[in-house]
Amino acid sequence: MENLKKTPLIHEHERLNARLAPFGGWLMPIQYESILAEHVWCRESAALF
């Protein structure tokens, strides 16, 4: 595995059971509970990208 950079929030992503994947040299969260649950959350609350 390549030497990936990690965001300062990596431990929070891990605590939330995020699915992590390499992206542009970084280990990034790509999914949490499910795509449908994330969609509903964004529609009913707020989200940042």
Tab-separated table of N, CA and C in Angstrom:
chain	number	residue	atom	x	y	z
A	1	MET	N	0.847	-1.180	0.000
A	1	MET	CA	0.000	0.000	0.000
A	1	MET	C	0.890	1.239	0.000
A	2	GLU	N	0.493	2.234	-0.741
A	2	GLU	CA	1.275	3.458	-0.820
A	2	GLU	C	1.236	4.217	0.506
A	3	ASN	N	2.172	5.126	0.692
A	3	ASN	CA	2.231	5.930	1.907
A	3	ASN	C	1.213	7.063	1.782
A	4	LEU	N	0.026	6.875	2.351
A	4	LEU	CA	-1.057	7.841	2.209
A	4	LEU	C	-1.055	8.858	3.339
A	5	LYS	N	-1.381	10.102	2.994
A	5	LYS	CA	-1.562	11.136	4.009
A	5	LYS	C	-2.917	10.911	4.668
A	6	LYS	N	-3.041	11.370	5.916
A	6	LYS	CA	-4.299	11.231	6.651
A	6	LYS	C	-4.741	12.598	7.144
A	7	THR	N	-6.028	12.866	7.065
A	7	THR	CA	-6.556	14.142	7.531
A	7	THR	C	-6.510	14.194	9.055
A	8	PRO	N	-6.565	15.386	9.639
A	8	PRO	CA	-6.621	15.495	11.100
A	8	PRO	C	-7.873	14.834	11.692
A	9	LEU	N	-8.882	14.584	10.870
A	9	LEU	CA	-10.130	13.976	11.342
A	9	LEU	C	-10.177	12.460	11.152
A	10	ILE	N	-9.050	11.838	10.817
A	10	ILE	CA	-9.052	10.410	10.507
A	10	ILE	C	-9.611	9.564	11.647
A	11	HIS	N	-9.291	9.925	12.888
A	11	HIS	CA	-9.778	9.125	14.024
A	11	HIS	C	-11.296	9.246	14.173
A	12	GLU	N	-11.836	10.403	13.854
A	12	GLU	CA	-13.295	10.578	13.900
A	12	GLU	C	-13.958	9.755	12.801
A	13	HIS	N	-13.381	9.739	11.610
A	13	HIS	CA	-13.916	8.913	10.518
A	13	HIS	C	-13.894	7.436	10.913
A	14	GLU	N	-12.802	6.997	11.519
A	14	GLU	CA	-12.698	5.600	11.958
A	14	GLU	C	-13.720	5.290	13.049
A	15	ARG	N	-13.899	6.236	13.981
A	15	ARG	CA	-14.878	6.044	15.061
A	15	ARG	C	-16.294	5.896	14.501
A	16	LEU	N	-16.572	6.594	13.410
A	16	LEU	CA	-17.887	6.542	12.778
A	16	LEU	C	-18.004	5.391	11.774
A	17	ASN	N	-17.006	4.514	11.749
A	17	ASN	CA	-16.986	3.337	10.862
A	17	ASN	C	-17.058	3.695	9.383
A	18	ALA	N	-16.361	4.756	9.015
A	18	ALA	CA	-16.321	5.149	7.609
A	18	ALA	C	-15.560	4.107	6.799
A	19	ARG	N	-16.000	3.912	5.569
A	19	ARG	CA	-15.238	3.098	4.619
A	19	ARG	C	-14.201	4.033	4.012
A	20	LEU	N	-12.933	3.717	4.180
A	20	LEU	CA	-11.843	4.586	3.740
A	20	LEU	C	-11.195	4.035	2.477
A	21	ALA	N	-10.737	4.958	1.631
A	21	ALA	CA	-10.088	4.551	0.386
A	21	ALA	C	-9.067	5.614	-0.016
A	22	PRO	N	-8.031	5.215	-0.753
A	22	PRO	CA	-7.057	6.191	-1.234
A	22	PRO	C	-7.676	7.092	-2.300
A	23	PHE	N	-7.366	8.383	-2.206
A	23	PHE	CA	-7.847	9.352	-3.192
A	23	PHE	C	-6.847	10.495	-3.251
A	24	GLY	N	-6.181	10.634	-4.373
A	24	GLY	CA	-5.232	11.729	-4.559
A	24	GLY	C	-4.099	11.755	-3.542
A	25	GLY	N	-3.666	10.579	-3.088
A	25	GLY	CA	-2.577	10.508	-2.129
A	25	GLY	C	-3.020	10.598	-0.674
A	26	TRP	N	-4.330	10.697	-0.463
A	26	TRP	CA	-4.895	10.784	0.886
A	26	TRP	C	-5.775	9.577	1.161
A	27	LEU	N	-5.859	9.187	2.428
A	27	LEU	CA	-6.810	8.171	2.858
A	27	LEU	C	-8.082	8.919	3.243
A	28	MET	N	-9.131	8.757	2.449
A	28	MET	CA	-10.341	9.566	2.606
A	28	MET	C	-11.562	8.691	2.866
A	29	PRO	N	-12.543	9.215	3.619
A	29	PRO	CA	-13.793	8.482	3.807
A	29	PRO	C	-14.609	8.550	2.524
A	30	ILE	N	-15.140	7.418	2.097
A	30	ILE	CA	-15.963	7.421	0.888
A	30	ILE	C	-17.401	7.030	1.174
A	31	GLN	N	-17.635	6.409	2.319
A	31	GLN	CA	-19.002	6.013	2.661
A	31	GLN	C	-19.079	5.730	4.150
A	32	TYR	N	-20.222	6.029	4.730
A	32	TYR	CA	-20.460	5.725	6.142
A	32	TYR	C	-21.487	4.609	6.228
A	33	GLU	N	-22.667	4.887	6.746
A	33	GLU	CA	-23.670	3.832	6.965
A	33	GLU	C	-24.096	3.176	5.649
A	34	SER	N	-24.698	3.945	4.779
A	34	SER	CA	-25.093	3.462	3.453
A	34	SER	C	-25.353	4.682	2.580
A	35	ILE	N	-25.330	4.496	1.289
A	35	ILE	CA	-25.582	5.608	0.379
A	35	ILE	C	-26.988	6.153	0.582
A	36	LEU	N	-27.962	5.272	0.763
A	36	LEU	CA	-29.341	5.719	0.979
A	36	LEU	C	-29.461	6.516	2.281
A	37	ALA	N	-28.861	6.038	3.350
A	37	ALA	CA	-28.915	6.760	4.627
A	37	ALA	C	-28.250	8.131	4.504
A	38	GLU	N	-27.139	8.207	3.779
A	38	GLU	CA	-26.467	9.489	3.570
A	38	GLU	C	-27.344	10.427	2.755
A	39	HIS	N	-28.020	9.907	1.747
A	39	HIS	CA	-28.923	10.714	0.921
A	39	HIS	C	-30.043	11.301	1.775
A	40	VAL	N	-30.671	10.463	2.588
A	40	VAL	CA	-31.764	10.921	3.452
A	40	VAL	C	-31.249	11.987	4.419
A	41	TRP	N	-30.079	11.758	5.012
A	41	TRP	CA	-29.504	12.728	5.940
A	41	TRP	C	-29.318	14.081	5.247
A	42	CYS	N	-28.781	14.077	4.034
A	42	CYS	CA	-28.552	15.323	3.297
A	42	CYS	C	-29.862	16.033	2.971
A	43	ARG	N	-30.887	15.275	2.653
A	43	ARG	CA	-32.187	15.868	2.323
A	43	ARG	C	-32.878	16.445	3.554
A	44	GLU	N	-32.701	15.802	4.706
A	44	GLU	CA	-33.403	16.222	5.920
A	44	GLU	C	-32.572	17.154	6.802
A	45	SER	N	-31.266	17.178	6.611
A	45	SER	CA	-30.387	17.985	7.462
A	45	SER	C	-29.505	18.858	6.577
A	46	ALA	N	-28.215	18.637	6.640
A	46	ALA	CA	-27.272	19.398	5.826
A	46	ALA	C	-26.027	18.549	5.595
A	47	ALA	N	-25.296	18.876	4.551
A	47	ALA	CA	-24.076	18.138	4.240
A	47	ALA	C	-23.057	19.081	3.620
A	48	LEU	N	-21.797	18.747	3.783
A	48	LEU	CA	-20.695	19.484	3.168
A	48	LEU	C	-19.933	18.539	2.267
A	49	PHE	N	-19.442	19.072	1.168
A	49	PHE	CA	-18.623	18.260	0.283
A	49	PHE	C	-17.362	19.021	-0.024
